[in-house]
Each structure stands twice: as structure tokens, then as C-alpha cells.
Amino acid sequence: METVMEDEEYNYRDVVLPTLIPVVPEPGLERETGERRRGRDILIAVDHGPKSKHAFDWALIHLVRLADTIHLVHAVSSVRNEIVYETSQGLMEKLAVEAFEVAMVTTRARIVEGDAGKVICKEAERLKPAAVVMGTRGRGLIQSVLQGSVSEYCFHNCKSAPVIIVPGKDAGDESLI
């Protein structure tokens, strides 16, 4: 068992994913700037729900390109709970394999302890990604005001990257992958 890392505000455990190494050709020179292109970091917030999977699929198809690195973040109540960790690790491994098969991208994963919205914003601040992608539960206005919304929290509080909130399947894109 790996150690639990304790930061100032939250605990986390990095997930060791299967080694899937995409064969990526050396990036060419940009015509205008002469700088080499490098991949972007894309942060995708995931959980075990279908809306999260739909957002992940959307990001693979519409956002991610070959040299990018996907950073999967999953917020849990306790990283010390082995059952929660193993279930989350299984989800992350499955998504990493799918990301490699569909888009040939590298994936990193982290399971973080704490409130989902705060954890996602903290990870975005740490990584400085090109985008933060997440799904939405599709609750109504009154229900989200009463119970709060992780996507709404991130939309208003993630200052280091644009937040992309992917609506559920019922809003369109019935089957992406």
C-alpha cells in the first residue's frame, strides 16, 4: 500500500495506472513561432456516475489531441478506506485504458480526499491545465440552489483554467463512443 500524502488542505493518493505508452512522433516546428508544440494538460473530474462518463467521452472526442495528458481527479470522503480506494482505482484504470485506445493519450490519476468542488479547484490550481472538464447532474435551479452544485462551484471558483461543463446525454450526443 502506498502512503497517503498530506498537503496543507487535503489528503490524496496518486493512482498507479497500467503503463500504456503511446508512440508519438516528434512534434514539428510551428511555422509562425518556430517553437515546438507540446501537449496540453486536461483535467477531467470523474466519479462513478453516467454523467461523469459522458463528460469523459466528450473530452476524448471533442477536446483531447494526441500529445495531451489527461489528469483524472476523483474526490472521495477518505483516501484511507481501502474499499473506496480500490473501487476508485478500478474506475481510473478502466478510463486510462479507454483514453489510450480512443485518443492515444497519457493519463495520470489522483484520488483526493475532501469536498469535490474544492478538491477540483485545488488540483486545477496545482496543474494549471488547458481546461477542466466535468459533467453535470442536470438538477433544476431550485434543487441546485438548495443542495449546491459541484460544477457551479468550480465554474465560479476555478481561476486557473476554463471550466467546461458537459450536459448529460439527454441534452444531445446520445452515444459518443
C-alpha positions as YAML, in Angstrom:
chain: A
units: angstrom
residues:
- id: 1
  name: MET
  ca: [0.00, 0.00, 0.00]
- id: 2
  name: GLU
  ca: [1.35, 3.40, -0.91]
- id: 3
  name: THR
  ca: [1.49, 6.27, 1.51]
- id: 4
  name: VAL
  ca: [-1.20, 8.85, 1.87]
- id: 5
  name: MET
  ca: [0.15, 12.28, 1.03]
- id: 6
  name: GLU
  ca: [-0.94, 15.09, 3.29]
- id: 7
  name: ASP
  ca: [-0.95, 18.60, 1.92]
- id: 8
  name: GLU
  ca: [-1.91, 21.78, 3.75]
- id: 9
  name: GLU
  ca: [-5.58, 21.46, 2.90]
- id: 10
  name: TYR
  ca: [-6.25, 17.88, 1.72]
- id: 11
  name: ASN
  ca: [-5.03, 14.32, 1.54]
- id: 12
  name: TYR
  ca: [-4.56, 12.42, -1.71]
- id: 13
  name: ARG
  ca: [-3.23, 9.20, -3.18]
- id: 14
  name: ASP
  ca: [-1.81, 9.01, -6.67]
- id: 15
  name: VAL
  ca: [-3.13, 6.04, -8.61]
- id: 16
  name: VAL
  ca: [-0.59, 3.81, -10.33]
- id: 17
  name: LEU
  ca: [-2.05, 3.15, -13.75]
- id: 18
  name: PRO
  ca: [-1.03, 0.43, -16.20]
- id: 19
  name: THR
  ca: [1.86, 1.52, -18.37]
- id: 20
  name: LEU
  ca: [0.43, 2.47, -21.73]
- id: 21
  name: ILE
  ca: [2.98, 4.37, -23.77]
- id: 22
  name: PRO
  ca: [1.68, 5.99, -26.94]
- id: 23
  name: VAL
  ca: [4.07, 6.19, -29.86]
- id: 24
  name: VAL
  ca: [4.08, 9.90, -30.55]
- id: 25
  name: PRO
  ca: [6.23, 11.33, -33.32]
- id: 26
  name: GLU
  ca: [8.43, 14.29, -32.51]
- id: 27
  name: PRO
  ca: [6.36, 17.45, -32.78]
- id: 28
  name: GLY
  ca: [7.14, 19.59, -35.79]
- id: 29
  name: LEU
  ca: [8.04, 23.23, -35.75]
- id: 30
  name: GLU
  ca: [5.26, 25.79, -35.82]
- id: 31
  name: ARG
  ca: [5.51, 27.89, -38.96]
- id: 32
  name: GLU
  ca: [5.00, 31.26, -37.32]
- id: 33
  name: THR
  ca: [6.73, 30.95, -33.97]
- id: 34
  name: GLY
  ca: [9.41, 28.32, -34.54]
- id: 35
  name: GLU
  ca: [8.54, 26.76, -31.17]
- id: 36
  name: ARG
  ca: [7.91, 23.09, -30.77]
- id: 37
  name: ARG
  ca: [4.36, 22.10, -29.99]
- id: 38
  name: ARG
  ca: [3.84, 20.24, -26.75]
- id: 39
  name: GLY
  ca: [0.83, 18.52, -25.37]
- id: 40
  name: ARG
  ca: [-1.62, 20.17, -23.05]
- id: 41
  name: ASP
  ca: [-2.77, 19.07, -19.62]
- id: 42
  name: ILE
  ca: [-6.51, 18.41, -19.45]
- id: 43
  name: LEU
  ca: [-8.08, 17.86, -16.02]
- id: 44
  name: ILE
  ca: [-11.20, 15.68, -16.02]
- id: 45
  name: ALA
  ca: [-13.23, 15.31, -12.83]
- id: 46
  name: VAL
  ca: [-14.69, 11.80, -12.63]
- id: 47
  name: ASP
  ca: [-16.93, 9.76, -10.38]
- id: 48
  name: HIS
  ca: [-18.86, 6.52, -10.81]
- id: 49
  name: GLY
  ca: [-21.91, 8.12, -12.44]
- id: 50
  name: PRO
  ca: [-23.03, 8.07, -16.08]
- id: 51
  name: LYS
  ca: [-22.88, 11.89, -16.40]
- id: 52
  name: SER
  ca: [-19.20, 11.82, -15.48]
- id: 53
  name: LYS
  ca: [-18.52, 9.07, -18.03]
- id: 54
  name: HIS
  ca: [-20.36, 11.10, -20.66]
- id: 55
  name: ALA
  ca: [-18.15, 14.14, -19.90]
- id: 56
  name: PHE
  ca: [-15.05, 11.92, -20.14]
- id: 57
  name: ASP
  ca: [-16.20, 10.56, -23.52]
- id: 58
  name: TRP
  ca: [-16.98, 14.09, -24.72]
- id: 59
  name: ALA
  ca: [-13.49, 15.27, -23.77]
- id: 60
  name: LEU
  ca: [-11.84, 12.35, -25.61]
- id: 61
  name: ILE
  ca: [-13.77, 13.06, -28.79]
- id: 62
  name: HIS
  ca: [-14.02, 16.86, -28.86]
- id: 63
  name: LEU
  ca: [-11.08, 18.22, -26.84]
- id: 64
  name: VAL
  ca: [-8.12, 15.89, -26.43]
- id: 65
  name: ARG
  ca: [-5.43, 15.55, -29.08]
- id: 66
  name: LEU
  ca: [-2.50, 13.19, -29.49]
- id: 67
  name: ALA
  ca: [0.26, 14.73, -27.35]
- id: 68
  name: ASP
  ca: [-2.04, 15.76, -24.47]
- id: 69
  name: THR
  ca: [-2.01, 14.35, -20.94]
- id: 70
  name: ILE
  ca: [-5.30, 13.66, -19.19]
- id: 71
  name: HIS
  ca: [-5.35, 14.13, -15.42]
- id: 72
  name: LEU
  ca: [-8.24, 12.25, -13.82]
- id: 73
  name: VAL
  ca: [-9.34, 13.54, -10.41]
- id: 74
  name: HIS
  ca: [-11.80, 11.74, -8.16]
- id: 75
  name: ALA
  ca: [-12.90, 13.21, -4.84]
- id: 76
  name: VAL
  ca: [-13.69, 10.78, -2.00]
- id: 77
  name: SER
  ca: [-14.58, 11.06, 1.66]
- id: 78
  name: SER
  ca: [-11.48, 9.15, 2.82]
- id: 79
  name: VAL
  ca: [-8.37, 8.02, 0.93]
- id: 80
  name: ARG
  ca: [-7.50, 5.70, 3.81]
- id: 81
  name: ASN
  ca: [-10.56, 3.50, 3.19]
- id: 82
  name: GLU
  ca: [-9.21, 0.58, 1.12]
- id: 83
  name: ILE
  ca: [-12.60, -0.36, -0.36]
- id: 84
  name: VAL
  ca: [-13.18, 3.18, -1.61]
- id: 85
  name: TYR
  ca: [-9.62, 3.39, -2.91]
- id: 86
  name: GLU
  ca: [-9.74, 0.07, -4.77]
- id: 87
  name: THR
  ca: [-13.11, 0.88, -6.36]
- id: 88
  name: SER
  ca: [-11.84, 4.29, -7.46]
- id: 89
  name: GLN
  ca: [-8.58, 2.80, -8.69]
- id: 90
  name: GLY
  ca: [-10.51, 0.32, -10.84]
- id: 91
  name: LEU
  ca: [-12.51, 3.17, -12.37]
- id: 92
  name: MET
  ca: [-9.34, 5.18, -13.09]
- id: 93
  name: GLU
  ca: [-7.60, 2.18, -14.70]
- id: 94
  name: LYS
  ca: [-10.61, 1.50, -16.93]
- id: 95
  name: LEU
  ca: [-10.76, 5.14, -18.05]
- id: 96
  name: ALA
  ca: [-6.98, 5.27, -18.65]
- id: 97
  name: VAL
  ca: [-7.14, 2.23, -20.93]
- id: 98
  name: GLU
  ca: [-10.11, 3.71, -22.81]
- id: 99
  name: ALA
  ca: [-8.30, 7.06, -23.22]
- id: 100
  name: PHE
  ca: [-5.29, 5.25, -24.66]
- id: 101
  name: GLU
  ca: [-7.40, 3.16, -27.04]
- id: 102
  name: VAL
  ca: [-9.54, 6.06, -28.28]
- id: 103
  name: ALA
  ca: [-7.16, 9.03, -28.31]
- id: 104
  name: MET
  ca: [-3.68, 7.55, -27.63]
- id: 105
  name: VAL
  ca: [-3.04, 9.95, -24.75]
- id: 106
  name: THR
  ca: [-1.16, 9.58, -21.50]
- id: 107
  name: THR
  ca: [-3.28, 9.50, -18.35]
- id: 108
  name: ARG
  ca: [-2.43, 10.36, -14.76]
- id: 109
  name: ALA
  ca: [-4.86, 9.80, -11.92]
- id: 110
  name: ARG
  ca: [-5.28, 11.10, -8.40]
- id: 111
  name: ILE
  ca: [-7.83, 10.25, -5.74]
- id: 112
  name: VAL
  ca: [-8.25, 13.20, -3.41]
- id: 113
  name: GLU
  ca: [-9.95, 13.45, -0.04]
- id: 114
  name: GLY
  ca: [-12.36, 16.30, 0.53]
- id: 115
  name: ASP
  ca: [-15.23, 18.32, -0.82]
- id: 116
  name: ALA
  ca: [-15.42, 17.69, -4.58]
- id: 117
  name: GLY
  ca: [-15.62, 21.31, -5.72]
- id: 118
  name: LYS
  ca: [-12.75, 22.50, -3.55]
- id: 119
  name: VAL
  ca: [-10.61, 19.49, -4.47]
- id: 120
  name: ILE
  ca: [-11.11, 20.02, -8.22]
- id: 121
  name: CYS
  ca: [-10.24, 23.71, -7.98]
- id: 122
  name: LYS
  ca: [-7.15, 22.91, -5.87]
- id: 123
  name: GLU
  ca: [-5.96, 20.36, -8.44]
- id: 124
  name: ALA
  ca: [-6.60, 22.86, -11.24]
- id: 125
  name: GLU
  ca: [-4.50, 25.41, -9.37]
- id: 126
  name: ARG
  ca: [-1.71, 22.85, -8.95]
- id: 127
  name: LEU
  ca: [-1.70, 21.63, -12.57]
- id: 128
  name: LYS
  ca: [-2.61, 24.81, -14.46]
- id: 129
  name: PRO
  ca: [-4.41, 22.75, -17.15]
- id: 130
  name: ALA
  ca: [-5.66, 23.97, -20.51]
- id: 131
  name: ALA
  ca: [-9.20, 23.06, -19.36]
- id: 132
  name: VAL
  ca: [-11.18, 21.46, -16.55]
- id: 133
  name: VAL
  ca: [-13.89, 19.13, -17.85]
- id: 134
  name: MET
  ca: [-16.78, 17.84, -15.74]
- id: 135
  name: GLY
  ca: [-20.30, 16.58, -16.09]
- id: 136
  name: THR
  ca: [-23.44, 17.91, -14.52]
- id: 137
  name: ARG
  ca: [-26.23, 16.09, -12.78]
- id: 138
  name: GLY
  ca: [-28.84, 18.17, -14.58]
- id: 139
  name: ARG
  ca: [-30.73, 19.16, -11.46]
- id: 140
  name: GLY
  ca: [-33.18, 22.02, -11.62]
- id: 141
  name: LEU
  ca: [-32.46, 25.53, -10.42]
- id: 142
  name: ILE
  ca: [-34.21, 25.20, -7.06]
- id: 143
  name: GLN
  ca: [-32.65, 21.84, -6.26]
- id: 144
  name: SER
  ca: [-29.12, 23.00, -7.12]
- id: 145
  name: VAL
  ca: [-29.58, 26.18, -5.05]
- id: 146
  name: LEU
  ca: [-30.73, 24.15, -2.05]
- id: 147
  name: GLN
  ca: [-28.18, 21.33, -2.32]
- id: 148
  name: GLY
  ca: [-25.34, 23.09, -4.10]
- id: 149
  name: SER
  ca: [-23.66, 22.03, -7.30]
- id: 150
  name: VAL
  ca: [-20.06, 20.92, -7.78]
- id: 151
  name: SER
  ca: [-19.98, 22.13, -11.38]
- id: 152
  name: GLU
  ca: [-21.41, 25.50, -10.40]
- id: 153
  name: TYR
  ca: [-18.87, 25.83, -7.58]
- id: 154
  name: CYS
  ca: [-16.00, 25.05, -9.97]
- id: 155
  name: PHE
  ca: [-17.38, 27.37, -12.62]
- id: 156
  name: HIS
  ca: [-17.26, 30.28, -10.17]
- id: 157
  name: ASN
  ca: [-14.10, 29.37, -8.23]
- id: 158
  name: CYS
  ca: [-11.59, 27.75, -10.62]
- id: 159
  name: LYS
  ca: [-9.48, 30.72, -11.65]
- id: 160
  name: SER
  ca: [-6.52, 28.91, -13.24]
- id: 161
  name: ALA
  ca: [-8.31, 27.26, -16.19]
- id: 162
  name: PRO
  ca: [-11.52, 27.44, -18.18]
- id: 163
  name: VAL
  ca: [-14.20, 25.07, -16.90]
- id: 164
  name: ILE
  ca: [-16.14, 23.03, -19.44]
- id: 165
  name: ILE
  ca: [-19.41, 21.66, -18.07]
- id: 166
  name: VAL
  ca: [-20.72, 18.91, -20.31]
- id: 167
  name: PRO
  ca: [-24.51, 18.48, -20.19]
- id: 168
  name: GLY
  ca: [-25.92, 14.98, -19.82]
- id: 169
  name: LYS
  ca: [-26.80, 12.61, -22.65]
- id: 170
  name: ASP
  ca: [-30.41, 13.71, -22.58]
- id: 171
  name: ALA
  ca: [-29.28, 17.14, -23.85]
- id: 172
  name: GLY
  ca: [-27.76, 15.60, -27.01]
- id: 173
  name: ASP
  ca: [-24.90, 13.42, -28.21]
- id: 174
  name: GLU
  ca: [-26.78, 10.24, -27.34]
- id: 175
  name: SER
  ca: [-23.82, 7.96, -27.97]
- id: 176
  name: LEU
  ca: [-20.31, 9.34, -28.27]
- id: 177
  name: ILE
  ca: [-18.16, 6.22, -28.15]
...
